[in-house]
Coordinates of C-alpha atoms and ligand atoms in Angstrom, one line a residue:
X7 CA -36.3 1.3 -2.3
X8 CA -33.0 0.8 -0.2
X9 CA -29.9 0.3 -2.3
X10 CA -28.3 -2.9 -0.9
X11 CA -24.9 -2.4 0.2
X12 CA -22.0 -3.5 -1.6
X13 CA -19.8 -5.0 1.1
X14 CA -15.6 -4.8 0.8
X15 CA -13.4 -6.3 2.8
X16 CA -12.8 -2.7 3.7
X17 CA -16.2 -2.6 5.2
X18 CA -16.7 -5.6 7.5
X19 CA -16.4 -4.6 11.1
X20 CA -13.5 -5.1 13.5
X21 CA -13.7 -8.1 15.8
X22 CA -12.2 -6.3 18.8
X23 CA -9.5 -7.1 20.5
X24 CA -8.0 -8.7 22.8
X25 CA -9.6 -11.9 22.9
X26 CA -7.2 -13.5 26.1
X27 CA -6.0 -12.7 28.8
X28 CA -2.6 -12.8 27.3
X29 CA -3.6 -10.8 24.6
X30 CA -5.0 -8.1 26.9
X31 CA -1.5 -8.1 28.1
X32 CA 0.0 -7.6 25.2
X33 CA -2.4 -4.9 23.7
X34 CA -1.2 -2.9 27.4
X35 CA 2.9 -3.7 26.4
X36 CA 2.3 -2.3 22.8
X37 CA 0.0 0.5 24.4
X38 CA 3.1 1.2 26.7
X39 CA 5.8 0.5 24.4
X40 CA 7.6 4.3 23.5
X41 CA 11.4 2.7 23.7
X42 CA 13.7 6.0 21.8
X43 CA 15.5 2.6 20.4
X44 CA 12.2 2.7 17.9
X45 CA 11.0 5.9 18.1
X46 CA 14.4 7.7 17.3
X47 CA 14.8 5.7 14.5
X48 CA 11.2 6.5 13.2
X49 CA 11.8 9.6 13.5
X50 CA 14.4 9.7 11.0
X51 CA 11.8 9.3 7.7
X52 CA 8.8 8.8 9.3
X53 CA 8.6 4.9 8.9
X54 CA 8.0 3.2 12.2
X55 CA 9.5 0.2 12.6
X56 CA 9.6 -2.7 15.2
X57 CA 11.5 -5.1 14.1
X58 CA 15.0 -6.1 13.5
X59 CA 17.9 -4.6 11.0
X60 CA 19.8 -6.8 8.2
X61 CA 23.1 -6.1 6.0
X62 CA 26.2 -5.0 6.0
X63 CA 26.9 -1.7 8.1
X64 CA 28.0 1.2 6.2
X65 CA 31.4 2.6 8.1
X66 CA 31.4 5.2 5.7
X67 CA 28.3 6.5 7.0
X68 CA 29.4 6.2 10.7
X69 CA 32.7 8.0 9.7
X70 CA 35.0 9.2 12.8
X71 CA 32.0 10.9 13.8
X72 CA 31.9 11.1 17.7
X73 CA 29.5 12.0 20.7
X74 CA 25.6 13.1 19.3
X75 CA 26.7 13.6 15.7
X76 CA 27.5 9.7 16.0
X77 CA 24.2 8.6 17.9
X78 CA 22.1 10.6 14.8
X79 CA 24.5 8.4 12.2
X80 CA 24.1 5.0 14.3
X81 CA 20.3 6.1 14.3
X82 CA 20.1 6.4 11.0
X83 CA 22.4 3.6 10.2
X84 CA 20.2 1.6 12.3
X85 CA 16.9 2.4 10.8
X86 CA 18.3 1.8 7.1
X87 CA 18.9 -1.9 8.5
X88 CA 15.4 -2.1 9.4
X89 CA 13.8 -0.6 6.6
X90 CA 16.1 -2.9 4.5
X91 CA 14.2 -5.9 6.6
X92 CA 11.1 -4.9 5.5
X93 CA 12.3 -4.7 1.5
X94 CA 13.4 -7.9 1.9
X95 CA 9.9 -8.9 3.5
X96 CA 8.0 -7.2 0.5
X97 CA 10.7 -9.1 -2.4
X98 CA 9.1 -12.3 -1.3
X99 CA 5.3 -11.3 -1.3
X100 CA 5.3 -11.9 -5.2
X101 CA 3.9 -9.7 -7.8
X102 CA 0.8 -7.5 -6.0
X103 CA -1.6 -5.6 -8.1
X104 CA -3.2 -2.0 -7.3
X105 CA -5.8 -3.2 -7.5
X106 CA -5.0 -6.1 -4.6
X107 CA -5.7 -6.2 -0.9
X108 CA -2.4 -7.6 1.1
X109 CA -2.9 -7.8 5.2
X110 CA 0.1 -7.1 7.8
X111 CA -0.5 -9.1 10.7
X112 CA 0.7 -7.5 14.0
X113 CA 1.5 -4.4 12.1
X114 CA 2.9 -2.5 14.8
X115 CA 2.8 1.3 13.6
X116 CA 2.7 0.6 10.4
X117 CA 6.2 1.2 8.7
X118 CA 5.9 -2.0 6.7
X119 CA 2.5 -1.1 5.4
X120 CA 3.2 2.4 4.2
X121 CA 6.3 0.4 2.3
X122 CA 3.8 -2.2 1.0
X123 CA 1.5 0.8 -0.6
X124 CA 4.6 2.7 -1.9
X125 CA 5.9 0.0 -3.6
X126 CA 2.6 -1.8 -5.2
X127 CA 0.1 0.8 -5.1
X128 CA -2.0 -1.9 -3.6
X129 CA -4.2 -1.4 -0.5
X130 CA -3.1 -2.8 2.6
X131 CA -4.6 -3.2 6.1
X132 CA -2.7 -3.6 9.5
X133 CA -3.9 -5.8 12.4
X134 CA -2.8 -4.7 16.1
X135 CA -4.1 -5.7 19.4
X136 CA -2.9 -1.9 20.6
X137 CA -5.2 0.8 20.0
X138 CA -2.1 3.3 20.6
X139 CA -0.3 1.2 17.9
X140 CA -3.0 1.5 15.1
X141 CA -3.8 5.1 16.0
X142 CA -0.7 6.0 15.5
X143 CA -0.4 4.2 12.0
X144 CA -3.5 5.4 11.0
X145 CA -2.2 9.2 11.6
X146 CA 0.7 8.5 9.5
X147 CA -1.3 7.3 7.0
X148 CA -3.5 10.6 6.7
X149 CA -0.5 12.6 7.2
X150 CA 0.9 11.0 4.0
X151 CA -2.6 11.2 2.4
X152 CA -2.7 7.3 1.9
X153 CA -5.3 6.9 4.4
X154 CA -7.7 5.4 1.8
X155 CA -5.0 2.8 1.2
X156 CA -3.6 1.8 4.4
X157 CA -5.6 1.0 7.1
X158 CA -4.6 -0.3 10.9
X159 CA -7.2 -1.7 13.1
X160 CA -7.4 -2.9 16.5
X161 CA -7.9 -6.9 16.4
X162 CA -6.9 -10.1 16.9
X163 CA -4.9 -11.5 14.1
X164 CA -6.0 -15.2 14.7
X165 CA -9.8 -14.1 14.0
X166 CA -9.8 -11.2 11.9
X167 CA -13.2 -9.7 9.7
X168 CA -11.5 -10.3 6.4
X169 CA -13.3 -12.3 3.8
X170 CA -12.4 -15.8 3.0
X171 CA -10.2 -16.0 -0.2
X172 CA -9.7 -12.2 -0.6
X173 CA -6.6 -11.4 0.5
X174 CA -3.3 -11.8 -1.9
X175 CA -1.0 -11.5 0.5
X176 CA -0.2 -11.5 4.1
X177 CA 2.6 -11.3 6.5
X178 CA 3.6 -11.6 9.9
X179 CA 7.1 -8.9 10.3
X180 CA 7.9 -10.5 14.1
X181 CA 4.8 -11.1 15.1
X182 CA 4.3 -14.7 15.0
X183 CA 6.2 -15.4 18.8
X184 CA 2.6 -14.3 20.1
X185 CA 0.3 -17.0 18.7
X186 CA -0.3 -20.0 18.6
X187 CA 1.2 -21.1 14.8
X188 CA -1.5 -23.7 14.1
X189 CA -4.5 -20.9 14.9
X190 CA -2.4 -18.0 13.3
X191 CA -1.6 -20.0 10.2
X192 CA -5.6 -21.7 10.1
X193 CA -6.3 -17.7 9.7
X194 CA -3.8 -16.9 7.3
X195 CA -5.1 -19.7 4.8
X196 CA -8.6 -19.0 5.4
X197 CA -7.7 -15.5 4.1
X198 CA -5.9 -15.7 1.4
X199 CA -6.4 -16.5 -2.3
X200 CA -5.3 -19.5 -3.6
X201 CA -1.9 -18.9 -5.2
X202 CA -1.5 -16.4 -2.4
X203 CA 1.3 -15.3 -1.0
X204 CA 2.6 -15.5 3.0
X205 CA 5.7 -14.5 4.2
X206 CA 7.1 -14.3 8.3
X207 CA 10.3 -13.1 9.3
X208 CA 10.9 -14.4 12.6
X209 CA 13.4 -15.6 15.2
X210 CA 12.7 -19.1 15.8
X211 CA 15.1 -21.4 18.4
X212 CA 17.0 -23.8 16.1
X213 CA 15.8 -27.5 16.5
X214 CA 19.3 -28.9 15.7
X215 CA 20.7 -26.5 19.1
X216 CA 17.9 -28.8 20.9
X217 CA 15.5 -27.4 23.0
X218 CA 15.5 -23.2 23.7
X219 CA 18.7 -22.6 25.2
X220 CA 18.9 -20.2 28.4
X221 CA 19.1 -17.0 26.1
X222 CA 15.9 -18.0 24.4
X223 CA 13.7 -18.0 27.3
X224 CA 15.7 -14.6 28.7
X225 CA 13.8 -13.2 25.2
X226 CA 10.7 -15.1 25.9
X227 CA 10.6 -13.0 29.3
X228 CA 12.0 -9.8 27.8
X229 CA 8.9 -9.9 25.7
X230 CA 6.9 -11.7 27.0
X231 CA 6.8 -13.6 24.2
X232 CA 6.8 -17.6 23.3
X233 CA 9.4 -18.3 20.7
X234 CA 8.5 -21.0 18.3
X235 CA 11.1 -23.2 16.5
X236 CA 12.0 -24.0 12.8
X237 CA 10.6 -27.8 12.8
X238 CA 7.1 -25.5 14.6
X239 CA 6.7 -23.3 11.8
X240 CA 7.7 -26.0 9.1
X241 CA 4.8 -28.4 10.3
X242 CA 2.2 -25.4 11.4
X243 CA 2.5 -24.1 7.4
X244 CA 2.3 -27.6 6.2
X245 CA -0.5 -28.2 8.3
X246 CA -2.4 -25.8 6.5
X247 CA -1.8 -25.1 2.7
X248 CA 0.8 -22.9 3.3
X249 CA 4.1 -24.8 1.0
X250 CA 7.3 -23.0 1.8
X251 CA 9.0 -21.5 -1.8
X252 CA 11.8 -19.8 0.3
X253 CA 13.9 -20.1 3.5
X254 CA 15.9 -17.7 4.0
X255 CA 18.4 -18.0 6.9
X256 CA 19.0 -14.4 7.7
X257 CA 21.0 -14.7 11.2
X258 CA 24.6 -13.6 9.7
X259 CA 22.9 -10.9 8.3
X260 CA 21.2 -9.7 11.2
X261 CA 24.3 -10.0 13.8
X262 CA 26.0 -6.7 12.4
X263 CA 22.8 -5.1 13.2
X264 CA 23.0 -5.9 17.0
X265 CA 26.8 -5.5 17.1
X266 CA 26.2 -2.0 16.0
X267 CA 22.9 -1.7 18.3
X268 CA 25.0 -2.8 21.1
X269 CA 27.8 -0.1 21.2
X270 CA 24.4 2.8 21.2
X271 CA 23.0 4.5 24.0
X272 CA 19.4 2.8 22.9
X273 CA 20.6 -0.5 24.3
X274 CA 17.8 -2.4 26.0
X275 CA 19.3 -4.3 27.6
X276 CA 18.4 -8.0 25.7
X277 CA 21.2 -7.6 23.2
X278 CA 23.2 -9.9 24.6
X279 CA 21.1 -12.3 24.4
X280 CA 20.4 -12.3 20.5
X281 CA 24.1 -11.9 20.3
X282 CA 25.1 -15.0 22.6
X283 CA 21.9 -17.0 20.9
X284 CA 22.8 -16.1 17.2
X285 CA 26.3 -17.0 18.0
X286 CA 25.5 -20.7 19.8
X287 CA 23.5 -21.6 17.1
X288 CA 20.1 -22.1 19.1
X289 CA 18.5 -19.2 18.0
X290 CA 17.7 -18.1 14.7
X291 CA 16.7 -15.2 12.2
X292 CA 14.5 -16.8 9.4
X293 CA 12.2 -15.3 6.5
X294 CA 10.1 -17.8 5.3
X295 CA 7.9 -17.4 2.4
X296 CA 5.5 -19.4 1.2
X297 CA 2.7 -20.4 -1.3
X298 CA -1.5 -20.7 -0.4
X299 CA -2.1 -24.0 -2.4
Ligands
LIG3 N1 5.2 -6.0 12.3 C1 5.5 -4.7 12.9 C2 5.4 -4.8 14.5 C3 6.1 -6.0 15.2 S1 5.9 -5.9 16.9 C4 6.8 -4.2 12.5 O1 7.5 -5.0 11.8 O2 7.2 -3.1 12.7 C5 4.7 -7.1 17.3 C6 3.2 -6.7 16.9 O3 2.4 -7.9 17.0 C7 2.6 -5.7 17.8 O4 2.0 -4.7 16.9 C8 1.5 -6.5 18.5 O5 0.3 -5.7 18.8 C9 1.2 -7.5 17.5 N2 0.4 -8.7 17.9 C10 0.8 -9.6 18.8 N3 -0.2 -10.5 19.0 C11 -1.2 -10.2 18.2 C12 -2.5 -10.7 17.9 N4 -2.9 -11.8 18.5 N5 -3.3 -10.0 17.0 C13 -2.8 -8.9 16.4 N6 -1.6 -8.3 16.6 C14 -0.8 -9.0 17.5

């Protein structure tokens, strides 16, 4: 007689990606993606991050250093920011169990996720539409020997195999400018438990600036990317059982972050336009965290 198998969320099979246009786009960007400005700073403890840096800068780290011994301090300096982002992320995703399954949503290659297991012991699984992304993740995983743990796939976050009710918690670490909010938050709720916990931390153009100013829409096209706005993401959560507990306005304590970036030799050349956009007011830095109900 057959033993029936017991299916996990860990089992279901991945809805492959991408499911648009768009998305195949930005699967190929991702795919592409190899800026030093995020593999440099990888490099520095083996966290891979893409996404932005908060707190103060530490001029004691920097020192009078000049040349390449500075560019390895600013590196590292840099990468502390990020990985102090991410922290800040996990603080908000409530108490998480071992024995829980928590979901990063456009997870990049992974650096929140290996965080997320470190801290909570918890298993977590990554969502991508790169295939370079989540191989790359993956790798870290088994080179850290967490690959039971942590898990990145190749799939669209707005339809992903996860069971209904499941999940408790998700996030979205500057991945929510690709989606559509009502379809990505729709998901988000359909996965996790009630009591649940979501958290984003985004930039989002600042309703009270007016409509995306002129440095908005340069970031839109630097990333090809469609920037949603505070009022958006209030209304998209409420929409669908997700009741903000925290907002956390975090663009004073980004700034320093791309002040520093801007003086490196990793420049991209869109700092200015977070600068000038943080410093009009029309574009913000936000964590937002909020309760499945
Ligand atoms: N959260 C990661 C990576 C942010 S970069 C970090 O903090 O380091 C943006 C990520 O969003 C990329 O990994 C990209 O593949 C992902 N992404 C964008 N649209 C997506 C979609 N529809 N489904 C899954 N991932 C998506």
């Amino acid at each position: 007689m057959a033993v029936p198998e017991v299916t996990t969320v860990r089992d279901t099979a991945t809805i492959p990606a991408p499911a648009t246009p768009y998305q195949g786009d930005i699967a190929r960007y991702w795919d592409h993606e190899a800026r030093p400005v995020n593999l440099r700073l990888g490099d520095v403890d083996g966290l891979y991050h893409h996404h932005y840096g908060i707190g103060d800068i530490d001029h004691s780290a920097l020192g009078n250093s000049v040349g390449s011994e500075r560019e390895k301090r600013l590196i590292a300096e840099l990468h502390r920011l990020e990985t102090a982002q991410a922290d800040l992320l996990l603080d908000h995703l409530g108490p998480v169990r071992r024995d829980d399954l928590v979901v990063d949503a456009g997870c990049g290659r992974g650096g929140s996720m290996v965080m997320a297991h470190q801290r909570f012991g918890c298993d977590v699984e990554g969502v991508t539409l790169s295939a370079k992304q989540a191989d790359f993740a993956n790798r870290r995983a088994r080179e850290l020997g967490i690959e039971r743990s942590v898990r990145a796939g190749v799939c669209n976050m707005l339809d992903t195999p996860f069971v209904s009710g499941q999940v408790a918690a998700s996030w979205n670490n500057e991945s929510s400018m690709y989606v559509d909010l009502q379809d990505l938050f729709a998901e988000h709720a359909r996965i996790l438990a009630v009591g649940g916990r979501y958290v984003t931390i985004t930039g989002c153009w600042n309703p009270v600036y007016g409509q995306p100013s002129k440095w908005v829409s340069q970031i839109n096209a630097h990333f090809e990317c469609n920037i949603h706005s505070r009022r958006e993401y209030m209304r998209a959560m409420a929409d669908n059982r997700l009741v903000p507990q925290a907002v956390v306005d975090l663009t004073a304590a980004t700034t320093p972050y791309w002040e520093l970036r801007a003086t490196s030799s990793l420049t991209t050349g869109i700092e200015e336009a977070f600068l000038n956009s943080y410093r009009d007011g029309s574009f913000q830095y936000l964590l937002i965290a909020a309760d499945r109900v």
